[in-house]
Short mmCIF file of C-alpha atoms in Angstrom, two decimals:
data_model
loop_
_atom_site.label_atom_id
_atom_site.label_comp_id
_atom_site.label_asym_id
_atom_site.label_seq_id
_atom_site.Cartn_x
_atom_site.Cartn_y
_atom_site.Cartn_z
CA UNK A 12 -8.72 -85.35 14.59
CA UNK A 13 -7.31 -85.06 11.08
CA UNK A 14 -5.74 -82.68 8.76
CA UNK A 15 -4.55 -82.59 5.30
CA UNK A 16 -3.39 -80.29 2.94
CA UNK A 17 -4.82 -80.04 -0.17
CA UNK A 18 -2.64 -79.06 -3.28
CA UNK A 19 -5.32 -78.02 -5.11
CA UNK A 20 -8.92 -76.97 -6.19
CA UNK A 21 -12.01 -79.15 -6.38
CA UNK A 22 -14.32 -81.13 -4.41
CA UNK A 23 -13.04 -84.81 -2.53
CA UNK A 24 -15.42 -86.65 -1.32
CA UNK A 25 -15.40 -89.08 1.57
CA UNK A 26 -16.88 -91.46 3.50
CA UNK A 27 -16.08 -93.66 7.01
CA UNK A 28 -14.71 -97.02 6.07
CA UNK A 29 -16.52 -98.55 9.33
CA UNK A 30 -19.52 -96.32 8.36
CA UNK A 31 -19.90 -96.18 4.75
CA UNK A 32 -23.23 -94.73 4.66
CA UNK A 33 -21.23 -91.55 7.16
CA UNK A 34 -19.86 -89.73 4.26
CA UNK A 35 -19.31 -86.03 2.74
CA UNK A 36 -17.66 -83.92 0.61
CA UNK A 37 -14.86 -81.26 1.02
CA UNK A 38 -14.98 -78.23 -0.78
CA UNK A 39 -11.42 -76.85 -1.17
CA UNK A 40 -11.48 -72.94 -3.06
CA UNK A 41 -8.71 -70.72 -3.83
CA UNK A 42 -7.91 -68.47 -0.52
CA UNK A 43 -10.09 -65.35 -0.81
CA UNK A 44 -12.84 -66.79 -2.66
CA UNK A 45 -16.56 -66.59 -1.75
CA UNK A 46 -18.50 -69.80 -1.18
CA UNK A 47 -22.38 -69.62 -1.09
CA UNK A 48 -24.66 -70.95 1.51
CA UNK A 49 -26.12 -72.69 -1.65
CA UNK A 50 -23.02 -74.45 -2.84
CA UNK A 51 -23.07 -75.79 0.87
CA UNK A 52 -26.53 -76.53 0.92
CA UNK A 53 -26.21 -78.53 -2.56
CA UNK A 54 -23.13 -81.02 -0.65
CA UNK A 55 -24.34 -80.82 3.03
CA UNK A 56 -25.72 -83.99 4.13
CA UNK A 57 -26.93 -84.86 8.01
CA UNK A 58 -24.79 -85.25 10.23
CA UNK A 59 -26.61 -88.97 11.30
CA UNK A 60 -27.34 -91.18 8.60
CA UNK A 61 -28.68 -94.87 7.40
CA UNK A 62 -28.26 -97.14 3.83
CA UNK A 63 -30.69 -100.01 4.15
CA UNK A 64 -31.37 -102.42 0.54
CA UNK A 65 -34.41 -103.86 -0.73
CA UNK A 66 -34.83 -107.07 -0.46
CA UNK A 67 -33.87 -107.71 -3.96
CA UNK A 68 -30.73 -105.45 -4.00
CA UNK A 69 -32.10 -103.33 -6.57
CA UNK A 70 -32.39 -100.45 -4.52
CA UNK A 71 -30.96 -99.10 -1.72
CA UNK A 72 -32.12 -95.81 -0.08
CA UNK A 73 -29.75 -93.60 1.80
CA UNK A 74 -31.41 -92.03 4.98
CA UNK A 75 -29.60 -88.76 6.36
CA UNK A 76 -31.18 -86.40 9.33
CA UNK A 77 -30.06 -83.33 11.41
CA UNK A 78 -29.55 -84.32 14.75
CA UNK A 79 -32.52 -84.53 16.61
CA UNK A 80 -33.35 -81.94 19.48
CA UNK A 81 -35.83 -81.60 21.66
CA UNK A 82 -38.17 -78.27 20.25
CA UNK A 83 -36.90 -78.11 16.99
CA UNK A 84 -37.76 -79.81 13.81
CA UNK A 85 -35.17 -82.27 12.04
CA UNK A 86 -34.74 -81.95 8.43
CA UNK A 87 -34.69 -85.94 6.68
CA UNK A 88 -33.13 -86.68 3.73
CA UNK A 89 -33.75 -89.70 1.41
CA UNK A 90 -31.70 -90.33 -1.21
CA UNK A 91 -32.72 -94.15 -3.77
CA UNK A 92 -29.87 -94.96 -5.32
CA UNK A 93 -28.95 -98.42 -7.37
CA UNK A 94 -26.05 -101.06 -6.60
CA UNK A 95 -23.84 -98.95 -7.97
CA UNK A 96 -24.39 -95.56 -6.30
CA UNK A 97 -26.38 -93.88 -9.02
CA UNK A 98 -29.55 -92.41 -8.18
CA UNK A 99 -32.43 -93.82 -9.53
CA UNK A 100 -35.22 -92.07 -11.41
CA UNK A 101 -39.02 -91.83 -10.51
CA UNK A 102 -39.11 -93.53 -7.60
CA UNK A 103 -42.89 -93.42 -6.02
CA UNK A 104 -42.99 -94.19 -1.72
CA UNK A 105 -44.54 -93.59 1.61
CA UNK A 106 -42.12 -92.29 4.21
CA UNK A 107 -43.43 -91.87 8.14
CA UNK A 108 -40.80 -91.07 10.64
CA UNK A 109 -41.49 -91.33 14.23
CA UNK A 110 -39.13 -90.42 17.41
CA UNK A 111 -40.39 -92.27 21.19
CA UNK A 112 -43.46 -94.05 19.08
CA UNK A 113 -44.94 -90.29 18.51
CA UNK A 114 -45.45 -89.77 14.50
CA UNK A 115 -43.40 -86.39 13.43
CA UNK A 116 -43.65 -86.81 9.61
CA UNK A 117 -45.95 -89.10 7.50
CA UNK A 118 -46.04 -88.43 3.39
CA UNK A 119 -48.52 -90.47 1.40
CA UNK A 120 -48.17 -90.92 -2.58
CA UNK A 121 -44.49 -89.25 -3.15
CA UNK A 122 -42.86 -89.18 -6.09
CA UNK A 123 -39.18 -88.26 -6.54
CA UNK A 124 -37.78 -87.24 -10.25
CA UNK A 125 -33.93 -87.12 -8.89
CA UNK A 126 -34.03 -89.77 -6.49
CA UNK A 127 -33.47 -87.11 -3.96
CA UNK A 128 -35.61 -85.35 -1.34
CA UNK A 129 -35.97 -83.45 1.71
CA UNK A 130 -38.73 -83.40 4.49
CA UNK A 131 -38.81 -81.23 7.68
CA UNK A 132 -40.52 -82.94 10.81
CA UNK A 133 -42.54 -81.59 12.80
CA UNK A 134 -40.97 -80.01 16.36
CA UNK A 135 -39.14 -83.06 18.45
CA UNK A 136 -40.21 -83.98 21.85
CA UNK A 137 -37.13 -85.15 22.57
CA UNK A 138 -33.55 -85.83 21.89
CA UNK A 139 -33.95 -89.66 21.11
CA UNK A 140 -33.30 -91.15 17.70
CA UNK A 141 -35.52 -90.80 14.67
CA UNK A 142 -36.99 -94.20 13.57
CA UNK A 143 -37.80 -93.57 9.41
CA UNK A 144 -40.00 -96.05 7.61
CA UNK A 145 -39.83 -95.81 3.90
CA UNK A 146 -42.87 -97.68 1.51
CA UNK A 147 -41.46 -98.26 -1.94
CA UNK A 148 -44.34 -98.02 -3.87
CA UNK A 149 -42.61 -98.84 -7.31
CA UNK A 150 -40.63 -96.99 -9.60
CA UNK A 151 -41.97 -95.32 -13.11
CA UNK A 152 -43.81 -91.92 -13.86
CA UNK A 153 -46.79 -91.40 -10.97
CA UNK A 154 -49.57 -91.28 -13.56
CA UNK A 155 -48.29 -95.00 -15.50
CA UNK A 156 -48.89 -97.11 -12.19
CA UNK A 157 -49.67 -100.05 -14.41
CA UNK A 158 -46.01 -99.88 -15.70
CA UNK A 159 -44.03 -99.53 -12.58
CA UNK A 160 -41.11 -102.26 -11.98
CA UNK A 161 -38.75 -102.78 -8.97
CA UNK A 162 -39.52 -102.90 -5.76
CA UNK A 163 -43.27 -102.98 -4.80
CA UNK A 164 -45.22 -102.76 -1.66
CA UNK A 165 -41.55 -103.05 0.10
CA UNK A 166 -41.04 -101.11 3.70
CA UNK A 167 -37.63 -100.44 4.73
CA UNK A 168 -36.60 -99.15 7.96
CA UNK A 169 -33.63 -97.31 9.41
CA UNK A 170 -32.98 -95.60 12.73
CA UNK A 171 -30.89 -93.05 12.41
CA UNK A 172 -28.92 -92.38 15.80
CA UNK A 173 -26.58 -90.23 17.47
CA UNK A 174 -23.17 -90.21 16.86
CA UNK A 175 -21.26 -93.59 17.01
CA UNK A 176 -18.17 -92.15 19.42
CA UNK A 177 -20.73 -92.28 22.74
CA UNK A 178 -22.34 -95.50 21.73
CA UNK A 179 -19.13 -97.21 21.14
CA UNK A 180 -17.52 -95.74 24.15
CA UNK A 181 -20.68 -97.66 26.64
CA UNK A 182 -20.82 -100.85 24.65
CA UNK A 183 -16.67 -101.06 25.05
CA UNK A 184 -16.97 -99.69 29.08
CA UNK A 185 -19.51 -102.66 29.27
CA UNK A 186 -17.66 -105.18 27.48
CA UNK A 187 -14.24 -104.41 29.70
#
């Protein structure tokens, strides 16, 4: 656990220094204020999460999900940002996400203005891991193909798995 006291207004954000990728955003308000269920929406990011680069370090897409449980649907959010954190513009993929080798999501021709987008699965069968394949099918405006640059044809893949406190926990018992 951790606490801190903040001296004043604003929004801090954070990330895990083992993690980077793990990060978030406190929202501190004057006492008595109101806070929306939008304004958390807009800084609320899954709780399990994944950065993986292209090849050519031009792009690196952030890969956040809810946790998965068995019944319900996971919400998957992927974020393309450039080596420096900013998102990038117009980016055009393919994104299929699977869980035990059963497809729960698979998006064809996608084009993001913001960089960043949302996709609900369909209902989990289980409480494993989400596997998320995304295609990078260039970047540029959907209907110039012929003038699309970066990244081409280029899959990445992430797995985005439960917490990191369990897993660590077994690989140290086995280790010892």
């Amino acid at each position: 656990t951790f606490s801190h006291m903040f001296e004043e207004e604003g929004e801090f954000p954070y990330f895990c220094l083992v993690h980077p990728w793990m990060q978030g955003t406190v929202i501190v308000q004057a006492a008595g204020e109101e806070h929306t269920d939008e304004e958390t929406d807009d800084h609320a990011h899954g709780e399990h999460g994944a950065m993986v680069m292209s090849q050519d370090g031009s792009v690196m897409v952030h890969i956040d999900s809810d946790e998965p449980a068995q019944g319900a649907e996971a919400m998957v959010s992927v974020e393309f940002v450039d080596a420096d954190g900013n998102p990038i513009e117009h980016v055009n993929f393919e994104i299929t996400v699977t869980q035990d080798d059963n497809e729960v999501l698979a998006e064809t021709s996608q084009h993001v203005h913001s960089g960043v987008t949302e996709y609900t699965t369909a209902a989990l069968s289980s409480d494993s891991p989400l596997d998320v394949q995304v295609t990078i099918l260039g970047i540029g405006l959907p209907d110039d193909e012929a003038n699309w640059t970066g990244p081409m044809g280029e899959t990445v893949s992430a797995q985005v798995v439960p917490e990191f406190g369990p897993l660590a926990m077994s690989i140290l018992a086995v280790a010892i």
